[in-house]
Tab-separated table of C-alpha atoms and ligand atoms in Angstrom:
chain	number	residue	atom	x	y	z
A	1	UNK	CA	21.409	12.360	-8.679
A	2	UNK	CA	25.184	12.179	-8.604
A	3	UNK	CA	28.230	11.115	-6.691
A	4	UNK	CA	29.953	14.531	-6.779
A	5	UNK	CA	33.190	12.623	-6.102
A	6	UNK	CA	32.287	12.127	-2.442
A	7	UNK	CA	33.502	8.873	-0.896
A	8	UNK	CA	33.691	7.209	2.503
A	9	UNK	CA	36.718	5.270	3.705
A	10	UNK	CA	36.258	1.934	5.348
A	11	UNK	CA	38.979	0.401	7.501
A	12	UNK	CA	38.705	-3.387	7.533
A	13	UNK	CA	41.351	-5.933	8.564
A	14	UNK	CA	44.062	-3.301	8.351
A	15	UNK	CA	43.116	-2.362	4.783
A	16	UNK	CA	41.424	0.790	3.583
A	17	UNK	CA	38.590	0.745	1.061
A	18	UNK	CA	36.862	3.642	-0.625
A	19	UNK	CA	33.109	3.536	-1.226
A	20	UNK	CA	31.241	6.081	-3.376
A	21	UNK	CA	28.499	8.241	-1.891
A	22	UNK	CA	25.379	8.722	-4.019
A	23	UNK	CA	23.531	11.990	-3.567
A	24	UNK	CA	19.790	12.268	-4.203
A	25	UNK	CA	18.038	15.327	-5.648
A	26	UNK	CA	16.893	16.389	-2.172
A	27	UNK	CA	20.437	16.162	-0.820
A	28	UNK	CA	19.910	12.795	0.851
A	29	UNK	CA	22.984	10.572	0.816
A	30	UNK	CA	23.628	6.862	0.412
A	31	UNK	CA	26.868	4.895	0.731
A	32	UNK	CA	27.009	2.628	-2.310
A	33	UNK	CA	28.006	-0.822	-1.028
A	34	UNK	CA	27.309	-2.567	-4.356
A	35	UNK	CA	30.976	-3.606	-4.715
A	36	UNK	CA	31.629	-4.247	-1.017
A	37	UNK	CA	31.431	-8.046	-1.156
A	38	UNK	CA	33.598	-8.246	-4.258
A	39	UNK	CA	36.176	-5.946	-2.664
A	40	UNK	CA	36.190	-7.244	0.933
A	41	UNK	CA	34.184	-10.501	1.209
A	42	UNK	CA	31.872	-8.723	3.673
A	43	UNK	CA	28.172	-8.040	3.350
A	44	UNK	CA	26.156	-5.371	5.149
A	45	UNK	CA	23.582	-6.470	7.722
A	46	UNK	CA	20.397	-4.484	8.299
A	47	UNK	CA	17.505	-6.478	9.769
A	48	UNK	CA	14.178	-5.110	8.469
A	49	UNK	CA	15.991	-2.913	5.891
A	50	UNK	CA	15.581	0.102	8.168
A	51	UNK	CA	18.780	1.603	6.788
A	52	UNK	CA	19.007	0.079	3.361
A	53	UNK	CA	18.254	1.754	0.055
A	54	UNK	CA	17.316	-0.999	-2.366
A	55	UNK	CA	17.094	1.197	-5.427
A	56	UNK	CA	17.252	4.728	-6.787
A	57	UNK	CA	13.794	5.986	-7.667
A	58	UNK	CA	12.229	9.157	-9.084
A	59	UNK	CA	8.652	8.380	-8.036
A	60	UNK	CA	8.060	9.368	-4.463
A	61	UNK	CA	9.828	11.511	-1.878
A	62	UNK	CA	9.162	11.004	1.826
A	63	UNK	CA	10.791	13.099	4.544
A	64	UNK	CA	9.701	11.363	7.718
A	65	UNK	CA	11.323	13.919	10.019
A	66	UNK	CA	9.526	16.883	8.461
A	67	UNK	CA	6.320	15.024	7.558
A	68	UNK	CA	6.631	15.610	3.793
A	69	UNK	CA	5.290	13.394	1.009
A	70	UNK	CA	5.554	14.224	-2.701
A	71	UNK	CA	4.689	12.211	-5.801
A	72	UNK	CA	7.036	13.081	-8.695
A	73	UNK	CA	7.777	16.404	-6.955
A	74	UNK	CA	4.171	17.428	-6.244
A	75	UNK	CA	3.036	17.787	-2.637
A	76	UNK	CA	0.434	15.244	-1.590
A	77	UNK	CA	-1.772	18.036	-0.187
A	78	UNK	CA	-1.817	19.804	-3.595
A	79	UNK	CA	-2.576	16.595	-5.488
A	80	UNK	CA	-5.404	15.766	-3.069
A	81	UNK	CA	-6.887	19.206	-3.625
A	82	UNK	CA	-6.402	19.667	-7.365
A	83	UNK	CA	-6.245	16.274	-9.073
A	84	UNK	CA	-8.306	13.157	-9.286
A	85	UNK	CA	-7.149	9.596	-8.797
A	86	UNK	CA	-6.683	8.671	-12.464
A	87	UNK	CA	-4.659	11.852	-13.051
A	88	UNK	CA	-2.502	10.942	-10.048
A	89	UNK	CA	-2.118	7.386	-11.343
A	90	UNK	CA	-0.921	8.721	-14.715
A	91	UNK	CA	1.544	11.029	-12.946
A	92	UNK	CA	2.986	8.206	-10.842
A	93	UNK	CA	3.266	5.714	-13.679
A	94	UNK	CA	4.454	7.943	-16.526
A	95	UNK	CA	6.259	10.658	-14.569
A	96	UNK	CA	4.356	13.831	-15.576
A	97	UNK	CA	0.849	15.169	-15.068
A	98	UNK	CA	-1.131	14.376	-18.228
A	99	UNK	CA	-2.394	16.919	-20.739
A	100	UNK	CA	-6.180	16.880	-21.293
A	101	UNK	CA	-5.723	14.628	-24.374
A	102	UNK	CA	-3.358	12.254	-22.590
A	103	UNK	CA	-5.759	11.983	-19.662
A	104	UNK	CA	-8.735	11.271	-21.907
A	105	UNK	CA	-6.744	8.623	-23.758
A	106	UNK	CA	-5.590	7.066	-20.460
A	107	UNK	CA	-9.124	6.992	-19.060
A	108	UNK	CA	-10.428	5.572	-22.360
A	109	UNK	CA	-7.879	2.764	-22.217
A	110	UNK	CA	-8.889	1.950	-18.642
A	111	UNK	CA	-12.628	2.072	-19.473
A	112	UNK	CA	-12.192	-0.334	-22.384
A	113	UNK	CA	-10.890	-3.102	-20.122
A	114	UNK	CA	-13.087	-3.025	-17.019
A	115	UNK	CA	-14.957	-6.276	-17.745
A	116	UNK	CA	-13.624	-9.596	-16.484
A	117	UNK	CA	-13.604	-12.695	-18.629
A	118	UNK	CA	-16.922	-14.433	-17.871
A	119	UNK	CA	-14.979	-17.572	-16.967
A	120	UNK	CA	-13.439	-15.718	-14.051
A	121	UNK	CA	-16.800	-15.636	-12.278
A	122	UNK	CA	-16.462	-19.368	-11.720
A	123	UNK	CA	-13.351	-18.697	-9.630
A	124	UNK	CA	-15.490	-16.677	-7.224
A	125	UNK	CA	-18.040	-19.504	-7.030
A	126	UNK	CA	-15.352	-21.769	-5.582
A	127	UNK	CA	-14.664	-19.507	-2.594
A	128	UNK	CA	-16.631	-20.038	0.617
A	129	UNK	CA	-18.767	-17.044	1.703
A	130	UNK	CA	-16.480	-16.404	4.689
A	131	UNK	CA	-13.408	-15.950	2.440
A	132	UNK	CA	-11.514	-12.746	3.249
A	133	UNK	CA	-11.730	-10.323	0.280
A	134	UNK	CA	-7.938	-9.770	0.374
A	135	UNK	CA	-7.397	-13.503	-0.162
A	136	UNK	CA	-9.891	-13.381	-3.039
A	137	UNK	CA	-8.255	-10.255	-4.470
A	138	UNK	CA	-4.786	-11.789	-4.572
A	139	UNK	CA	-6.109	-15.055	-6.032
A	140	UNK	CA	-8.205	-13.420	-8.775
A	141	UNK	CA	-5.535	-10.836	-9.674
A	142	UNK	CA	-3.108	-13.764	-9.954
A	143	UNK	CA	-5.586	-15.534	-12.248
A	144	UNK	CA	-5.364	-12.647	-14.731
A	145	UNK	CA	-2.021	-14.178	-15.704
A	146	UNK	CA	-4.090	-17.052	-17.116
A	147	UNK	CA	-6.968	-15.102	-18.676
A	148	UNK	CA	-4.801	-12.242	-19.981
A	149	UNK	CA	-1.759	-14.340	-20.745
A	150	UNK	CA	-0.959	-12.511	-23.981
A	151	UNK	CA	0.201	-9.555	-21.815
A	152	UNK	CA	2.533	-11.550	-19.600
A	153	UNK	CA	5.939	-10.496	-20.926
A	154	UNK	CA	7.196	-7.460	-18.963
A	155	UNK	CA	10.099	-6.962	-21.384
A	156	UNK	CA	7.758	-6.358	-24.335
A	157	UNK	CA	6.842	-2.644	-24.476
A	158	UNK	CA	3.345	-3.190	-25.913
A	159	UNK	CA	2.455	-6.042	-23.585
A	160	UNK	CA	3.722	-4.021	-20.651
A	161	UNK	CA	1.550	-1.009	-21.563
A	162	UNK	CA	-1.562	-3.100	-22.138
A	163	UNK	CA	-1.016	-5.091	-18.938
A	164	UNK	CA	-0.917	-1.760	-17.055
A	165	UNK	CA	-4.255	-0.605	-18.528
A	166	UNK	CA	-5.877	-3.966	-17.887
A	167	UNK	CA	-4.623	-4.154	-14.310
A	168	UNK	CA	-5.886	-0.647	-13.484
A	169	UNK	CA	-9.209	-1.338	-15.203
A	170	UNK	CA	-9.956	-4.730	-13.681
A	171	UNK	CA	-8.828	-4.163	-10.091
A	172	UNK	CA	-12.054	-2.296	-9.026
A	173	UNK	CA	-14.207	-4.943	-10.720
A	174	UNK	CA	-12.320	-7.789	-9.014
A	175	UNK	CA	-12.505	-5.990	-5.655
A	176	UNK	CA	-16.235	-5.226	-5.879
A	177	UNK	CA	-17.062	-8.768	-7.075
A	178	UNK	CA	-15.240	-10.177	-4.037
A	179	UNK	CA	-17.538	-8.118	-1.790
A	180	UNK	CA	-20.685	-9.142	-3.674
A	181	UNK	CA	-19.599	-12.774	-3.405
A	182	UNK	CA	-19.121	-12.424	0.383
A	183	UNK	CA	-22.666	-11.089	0.894
A	184	UNK	CA	-24.361	-13.344	-1.674
A	185	UNK	CA	-25.562	-10.543	-3.959
A	186	UNK	CA	-25.416	-10.629	-7.773
A	187	UNK	CA	-22.317	-9.084	-9.341
A	188	UNK	CA	-22.850	-5.574	-10.706
A	189	UNK	CA	-21.017	-5.063	-13.986
A	190	UNK	CA	-18.871	-1.978	-14.579
A	191	UNK	CA	-20.588	1.093	-16.035
A	192	UNK	CA	-18.109	2.836	-18.273
A	193	UNK	CA	-19.859	6.239	-18.284
A	194	UNK	CA	-18.975	6.559	-14.580
A	195	UNK	CA	-15.680	7.815	-13.166
A	196	UNK	CA	-13.208	5.348	-11.616
A	197	UNK	CA	-14.490	6.016	-8.079
A	198	UNK	CA	-18.183	6.243	-9.028
A	199	UNK	CA	-17.894	2.971	-10.909
A	200	UNK	CA	-16.345	1.218	-7.921
A	201	UNK	CA	-19.023	2.484	-5.508
A	202	UNK	CA	-21.733	1.467	-7.984
A	203	UNK	CA	-20.322	-2.063	-8.316
A	204	UNK	CA	-20.103	-2.299	-4.511
A	205	UNK	CA	-23.496	-0.952	-3.502
A	206	UNK	CA	-25.945	-1.094	-6.434
A	207	UNK	CA	-28.334	-4.027	-6.787
A	208	UNK	CA	-30.155	-4.986	-10.001
A	209	UNK	CA	-33.568	-4.505	-8.385
A	210	UNK	CA	-33.385	-0.813	-7.581
A	211	UNK	CA	-31.770	2.465	-8.565
A	212	UNK	CA	-28.649	3.415	-6.646
A	213	UNK	CA	-27.724	7.038	-6.178
A	214	UNK	CA	-24.401	7.873	-4.593
A	215	UNK	CA	-23.555	10.836	-2.412
A	216	UNK	CA	-21.034	13.172	-4.029
A	217	UNK	CA	-19.180	13.516	-0.692
A	218	UNK	CA	-18.659	9.752	-0.692
A	219	UNK	CA	-17.194	9.827	-4.193
A	220	UNK	CA	-14.895	12.717	-3.212
A	221	UNK	CA	-13.785	10.968	-0.013
A	222	UNK	CA	-12.964	7.770	-1.882
A	223	UNK	CA	-11.075	9.717	-4.563
A	224	UNK	CA	-9.057	11.447	-1.866
A	225	UNK	CA	-8.235	8.273	0.050
A	226	UNK	CA	-7.090	6.525	-3.115
A	227	UNK	CA	-4.771	9.455	-3.934
A	228	UNK	CA	-3.341	9.488	-0.403
A	229	UNK	CA	-2.608	5.764	-0.577
A	230	UNK	CA	-1.221	5.773	-4.119
A	231	UNK	CA	2.480	5.542	-3.281
A	232	UNK	CA	4.848	5.620	-0.368
A	233	UNK	CA	8.341	4.704	-1.501
A	234	UNK	CA	9.862	1.344	-0.631
A	235	UNK	CA	7.204	0.152	1.820
A	236	UNK	CA	6.696	-3.580	2.428
A	237	UNK	CA	4.250	-4.246	-0.451
A	238	UNK	CA	6.062	-2.018	-2.973
A	239	UNK	CA	9.368	-3.680	-2.125
A	240	UNK	CA	7.585	-7.016	-2.594
A	241	UNK	CA	6.401	-5.873	-6.011
A	242	UNK	CA	9.959	-4.914	-6.977
A	243	UNK	CA	11.348	-8.146	-5.541
A	244	UNK	CA	8.827	-10.422	-7.274
A	245	UNK	CA	8.808	-8.403	-10.510
A	246	UNK	CA	12.613	-8.525	-10.679
A	247	UNK	CA	12.370	-12.194	-11.686
A	248	UNK	CA	10.607	-10.990	-14.904
A	249	UNK	CA	7.331	-12.665	-13.938
A	250	UNK	CA	4.222	-10.962	-15.377
A	251	UNK	CA	2.545	-7.865	-13.874
A	252	UNK	CA	-0.548	-9.743	-12.640
A	253	UNK	CA	1.444	-12.248	-10.531
A	254	UNK	CA	3.601	-9.393	-9.284
A	255	UNK	CA	0.600	-7.342	-8.131
A	256	UNK	CA	-0.950	-10.436	-6.575
A	257	UNK	CA	2.175	-10.759	-4.398
A	258	UNK	CA	1.934	-7.064	-3.496
A	259	UNK	CA	-1.669	-7.590	-2.366
A	260	UNK	CA	-0.544	-10.422	-0.045
A	261	UNK	CA	2.176	-8.249	1.500
A	262	UNK	CA	-0.276	-5.405	2.025
A	263	UNK	CA	-2.758	-7.629	3.863
A	264	UNK	CA	-0.641	-7.917	7.058
A	265	UNK	CA	-1.810	-6.012	10.150
A	266	UNK	CA	1.505	-4.118	10.409
A	267	UNK	CA	1.029	-2.718	6.908
A	268	UNK	CA	-2.280	-2.185	5.041
A	269	UNK	CA	-4.221	-4.428	7.407
A	270	UNK	CA	-3.839	-1.794	10.137
A	271	UNK	CA	-7.018	0.071	9.106
A	272	UNK	CA	-9.121	-3.063	9.675
A	273	UNK	CA	-7.145	-3.906	12.836
A	274	UNK	CA	-7.800	-0.369	14.087
A	275	UNK	CA	-11.591	-0.778	13.840
A	276	UNK	CA	-11.256	-4.258	15.448
A	277	UNK	CA	-9.371	-2.625	18.306
A	278	UNK	CA	-12.011	0.099	18.768
A	279	UNK	CA	-14.747	-2.567	18.773
A	280	UNK	CA	-12.843	-4.562	21.403
A	281	UNK	CA	-12.430	-1.493	23.610
A	282	UNK	CA	-16.150	-0.680	23.301
A	283	UNK	CA	-17.150	-4.260	24.074
A	284	UNK	CA	-14.810	-4.187	27.096
A	285	UNK	CA	-16.808	-1.445	28.786
A	286	UNK	CA	-15.027	1.376	26.940
A	287	UNK	CA	-12.052	0.956	29.233
A	288	UNK	CA	-9.656	3.119	27.260
A	289	UNK	CA	-7.125	3.464	30.084
A	290	UNK	CA	-6.619	-0.300	30.186
A	291	UNK	CA	-5.661	-0.388	26.490
A	292	UNK	CA	-3.399	2.649	26.708
A	293	UNK	CA	-1.600	0.914	29.594
A	294	UNK	CA	-1.345	-2.321	27.592
A	295	UNK	CA	0.151	-0.409	24.653
A	296	UNK	CA	2.753	1.143	26.968
A	297	UNK	CA	3.643	-2.101	28.741
A	298	UNK	CA	6.941	-3.444	27.283
A	299	UNK	CA	5.906	-6.994	28.285
A	300	UNK	CA	2.580	-6.818	26.455
A	301	UNK	CA	2.649	-7.308	22.654
A	302	UNK	CA	-0.489	-5.150	22.265
A	303	UNK	CA	-0.008	-2.011	20.173
A	304	UNK	CA	-2.378	0.820	19.439
A	305	UNK	CA	-3.371	0.156	15.845
A	306	UNK	CA	-3.279	3.231	13.633
A	307	UNK	CA	-0.411	4.819	15.595
A	308	UNK	CA	3.273	5.024	14.758
A	309	UNK	CA	5.157	4.693	11.513
A	310	UNK	CA	8.576	3.406	10.487
A	311	UNK	CA	9.337	6.544	8.479
A	312	UNK	CA	7.233	9.367	9.956
A	313	UNK	CA	8.612	10.741	13.183
A	314	UNK	CA	6.309	13.696	12.686
A	315	UNK	CA	2.616	13.926	11.794
A	316	UNK	CA	1.938	11.722	8.744
A	317	UNK	CA	0.937	14.337	6.080
A	318	UNK	CA	-1.608	11.875	4.673
A	319	UNK	CA	-3.179	11.559	8.108
A	320	UNK	CA	-3.506	15.372	8.291
A	321	UNK	CA	-5.485	15.492	5.010
A	322	UNK	CA	-7.524	12.468	6.106
A	323	UNK	CA	-8.282	13.997	9.457
A	324	UNK	CA	-9.831	17.104	7.904
A	325	UNK	CA	-12.116	15.136	5.569
A	326	UNK	CA	-12.901	12.734	8.403
A	327	UNK	CA	-14.091	15.672	10.530
A	328	UNK	CA	-16.359	16.955	7.719
A	329	UNK	CA	-17.891	13.521	7.127
A	330	UNK	CA	-18.358	12.889	10.857
A	331	UNK	CA	-20.259	16.180	11.208
A	332	UNK	CA	-22.543	15.269	8.342
A	333	UNK	CA	-23.098	11.546	8.791
A	334	UNK	CA	-21.894	10.107	12.069
A	335	UNK	CA	-24.547	11.305	14.518
A	336	UNK	CA	-23.486	10.102	17.947
A	337	UNK	CA	-21.845	6.824	16.930
A	338	UNK	CA	-19.960	5.662	20.067
A	339	UNK	CA	-17.062	4.347	17.987
A	340	UNK	CA	-16.313	7.761	16.502
A	341	UNK	CA	-16.461	9.361	19.945
A	342	UNK	CA	-14.040	6.706	21.213
A	343	UNK	CA	-11.659	7.275	18.294
A	344	UNK	CA	-11.550	11.022	18.993
A	345	UNK	CA	-10.831	10.423	22.663
A	346	UNK	CA	-8.096	7.897	21.882
A	347	UNK	CA	-6.439	10.329	19.492
A	348	UNK	CA	-6.459	13.115	22.103
A	349	UNK	CA	-4.959	10.885	24.811
A	350	UNK	CA	-2.249	9.477	22.547
A	351	UNK	CA	-1.263	12.924	21.273
A	352	UNK	CA	-0.656	14.170	24.804
A	353	UNK	CA	0.607	11.039	26.603
A	354	UNK	CA	4.411	11.262	27.173
A	355	UNK	CA	4.913	7.612	26.043
A	356	UNK	CA	3.529	8.389	22.584
A	357	UNK	CA	4.939	11.928	22.422
A	358	UNK	CA	8.495	10.829	23.298
A	359	UNK	CA	8.428	7.998	20.757
A	360	UNK	CA	6.847	10.287	18.145
A	361	UNK	CA	3.910	7.929	17.702
A	362	UNK	CA	1.366	10.021	15.825
A	363	UNK	CA	-1.906	8.730	14.367
A	364	UNK	CA	-1.126	7.375	10.891
A	365	UNK	CA	-3.279	7.329	7.765
A	366	UNK	CA	-4.855	4.014	8.752
A	367	UNK	CA	-6.304	5.470	11.921
A	368	UNK	CA	-8.476	7.891	9.934
A	369	UNK	CA	-9.010	5.889	6.740
A	370	UNK	CA	-10.780	3.092	8.643
A	371	UNK	CA	-13.115	5.633	10.212
A	372	UNK	CA	-13.854	7.260	6.843
A	373	UNK	CA	-14.508	3.913	5.145
A	374	UNK	CA	-16.888	3.041	7.951
A	375	UNK	CA	-18.857	6.250	7.285
A	376	UNK	CA	-19.005	5.332	3.565
A	377	UNK	CA	-20.658	2.061	4.587
A	378	UNK	CA	-17.693	-0.045	3.512
A	379	UNK	CA	-17.375	-3.181	5.649
A	380	UNK	CA	-14.101	-3.451	7.538
A	381	UNK	CA	-12.981	-6.605	5.668
A	382	UNK	CA	-12.891	-4.405	2.537
A	383	UNK	CA	-10.697	-1.642	4.027
A	384	UNK	CA	-7.407	-3.186	2.978
A	385	UNK	CA	-8.874	-3.981	-0.443
A	386	UNK	CA	-9.436	-0.248	-0.858
A	387	UNK	CA	-5.868	0.402	0.254
A	388	UNK	CA	-4.761	-2.015	-2.489
A	389	UNK	CA	-6.923	-0.177	-5.033
A	390	UNK	CA	-5.222	3.074	-4.063
A	391	UNK	CA	-1.685	1.636	-3.948
A	392	UNK	CA	-2.018	-0.035	-7.355
A	393	UNK	CA	-0.642	2.897	-9.442
A	394	UNK	CA	2.350	3.127	-7.090
A	395	UNK	CA	3.080	-0.583	-7.425
A	396	UNK	CA	2.782	-0.300	-11.204
A	397	UNK	CA	4.995	2.798	-11.315
A	398	UNK	CA	7.757	1.020	-9.385
A	399	UNK	CA	7.418	-2.121	-11.503
A	400	UNK	CA	7.673	-0.065	-14.692
A	401	UNK	CA	10.559	2.045	-13.398
A	402	UNK	CA	12.441	-1.126	-12.484
A	403	UNK	CA	11.911	-2.650	-15.930
A	404	UNK	CA	13.020	0.550	-17.667
A	405	UNK	CA	16.198	0.790	-15.601
A	406	UNK	CA	19.436	-0.251	-17.342
A	407	UNK	CA	20.672	-1.388	-13.895
A	408	UNK	CA	17.827	-3.871	-13.328
A	409	UNK	CA	18.979	-7.155	-11.779
A	410	UNK	CA	17.085	-9.949	-10.066
A	411	UNK	CA	16.733	-9.066	-6.371
A	412	UNK	CA	18.841	-11.433	-4.361
A	413	UNK	CA	19.744	-10.260	-0.848
A	414	UNK	CA	22.318	-12.169	1.172
A	415	UNK	CA	22.221	-13.347	4.781
A	416	UNK	CA	24.588	-13.810	7.687
A	417	UNK	CA	24.364	-17.514	8.487
A	418	UNK	CA	24.087	-18.173	12.265
A	419	UNK	CA	22.973	-21.842	12.253
A	420	UNK	CA	24.886	-25.064	13.008
A	421	UNK	CA	28.254	-25.643	11.493
A	422	UNK	CA	28.513	-28.893	9.522
A	423	UNK	CA	27.342	-32.009	11.465
A	424	UNK	CA	26.624	-35.697	10.850
A	425	UNK	CA	23.102	-37.135	10.528
A	426	UNK	CA	22.178	-39.396	13.467
A	427	UNK	CA	20.212	-42.402	12.100
A	428	UNK	CA	16.437	-42.198	12.801
A	429	UNK	CA	16.367	-45.061	15.343
A	430	UNK	CA	19.080	-43.403	17.406
A	431	UNK	CA	17.522	-39.918	17.595
B	501	CMC	N1	1.549	1.298	20.043
B	501	CMC	C1	2.378	1.265	21.134
B	501	CMC	N2	3.710	1.360	21.070
B	501	CMC	C2	4.246	1.495	19.847
B	501	CMC	C3	3.462	1.510	18.677
B	501	CMC	C4	2.066	1.430	18.812
B	501	CMC	N3	1.284	1.470	17.735
B	501	CMC	N4	4.267	1.634	17.590
B	501	CMC	C5	5.535	1.672	18.065
B	501	CMC	N5	5.520	1.587	19.438
B	501	CMC	C6	6.686	1.668	20.329
B	501	CMC	C7	7.493	0.377	20.306
B	501	CMC	O1	7.032	-0.521	21.294
B	501	CMC	C8	8.883	0.901	20.582
B	501	CMC	O2	8.958	1.195	21.949
B	501	CMC	P1	10.371	1.009	22.753
B	501	CMC	O3	11.309	1.993	22.095
B	501	CMC	O4	10.060	1.327	24.161
B	501	CMC	O5	10.782	-0.419	22.530
B	501	CMC	C9	8.918	2.245	19.838
B	501	CMC	O6	7.548	2.674	19.802
B	501	CMC	C10	9.459	2.151	18.415
B	501	CMC	O7	8.701	1.176	17.697
B	501	CMC	P2	9.264	0.205	16.562
B	501	CMC	O8	8.620	-1.117	16.705
B	501	CMC	O9	10.768	0.266	16.570
B	501	CMC	O10	8.773	0.903	15.254
B	501	CMC	P3	8.778	0.258	13.818
B	501	CMC	O11	9.278	1.312	12.898
B	501	CMC	O12	9.474	-1.056	13.771
B	501	CMC	O13	7.228	-0.040	13.571
B	501	CMC	C11	4.966	0.200	12.947
B	501	CMC	C12	6.393	0.796	12.838
B	501	CMC	C13	4.054	1.010	12.023
B	501	CMC	C14	4.972	-1.262	12.489
B	501	CMC	C15	4.516	0.311	14.414
B	501	CMC	O14	4.466	1.670	14.818
B	501	CMC	C16	3.169	-0.359	14.657
B	501	CMC	O15	3.118	-1.562	14.919
B	501	CMC	N6	2.026	0.419	14.555
B	501	CMC	C17	0.722	-0.169	14.641
B	501	CMC	C18	0.331	-0.750	13.296
B	501	CMC	C19	-0.032	0.331	12.279
B	501	CMC	O16	-0.765	1.250	12.588
B	501	CMC	N7	0.487	0.168	11.049
B	501	CMC	C20	0.171	1.045	9.939
B	501	CMC	C21	1.347	1.825	9.449
B	501	CMC	S1	0.815	3.125	8.295
B	501	CMC	C22	0.399	2.254	6.888
B	501	CMC	C23	1.566	1.868	6.067
B	501	CMC	O17	2.240	2.765	5.540
B	501	CMC	O18	1.799	0.643	5.952
């Protein structure tokens, strides 16, 4: 990264100002407006941050026009093929692929911390059975700041490292317990001889009364989905993590906030919303045309869930990988499930309909991930929880990068005030 002496000139109120241009390693450019307010008394305005770089980061590169995604320089397709999720997590958080010894040490540190404090089970008892697992996840992750309070200082190197291990280790346990709570089954404790993905599936689906054997294709599919979800630059939840973490609050509270941001239907909640949409279309006599028309109607707020992306104006590379595994799993497990047939048809129509083609609205990762999770037997309320499990290393990597940066400041955007100018209060009886 550098400035290479490049600047832009800004003409404002008859005066000329010079602003430096920052150049990223892929040649992408940013006008540095950090001193703009001090120099001119003006702020920049960019609703939804569509054009705003909030930080410089070495973690993830996304080229939405070309459909490219790389973690720390490695293509997502190569990582999905050659690495497992814990290796990818190490890469994202610490910046390099681990050696065999580093990976074993990393996995050992995660294994050592998978159990929850027994007292935490009482938190689950307080939730009603209809509680959404994302609400439980954010609440219980937040509660780690109480049970693991000796790791709460993000400025302490040792506490920071141990908080990272504990967060990675406990997230699958917290997630699986939230599912068991929702269906009234006993909690299944972590089994540390299993891999990260095997352990999660075991805690989700095993019961104490019988032996559970998991299909290797299921483990592979989960591993792949977690890798594909692991990071995606300054998306809504990652920006939330940076925003919240910038106040120097602990990692657990920070991740809890990230979970909340991810839950929304326009972000991680889209995979659940996509299955909801397919169910609605099926229940409505499979009237696909009606829903395509609704999606195209500018006066109808309905959108096709699982289509479109703020950054990708080309095929989402994660969706491409997902689509191939989805096809394999459908051939092996789906039979003639009407929902899968409907999904295929919807995809074909949207990929050829001029409305979607012109707006570059391709199926995104959430279109396929929901379908894959459904094949794995994961209930739709848990889909976004699995997204959170996958995104966790990315959140942690950004949190750590921010804390290691000498330029770290509390995040404090400004606003352009458009409300009333000063006015007098009318007494209550006269209003
Ligand atoms: N169905 C129908 N029309 C759409 C859709 C859709 N899914 N997405 C965008 N459009 C239209 C939109 O109406 C607008 O049309 P026009 O130019 O005529 O006004 C045009 O496409 C541009 O849309 P936008 O709202 O400016 O796009 P955005 O960048 O603000 O929104 C999005 C991106 C992902 C929120 C949006 O595409 C969407 O709501 N998709 C459905 C939800 C979804 O699948 N989200 C998961 C995203 S992938 C997971 C993640 O990374 O978080």
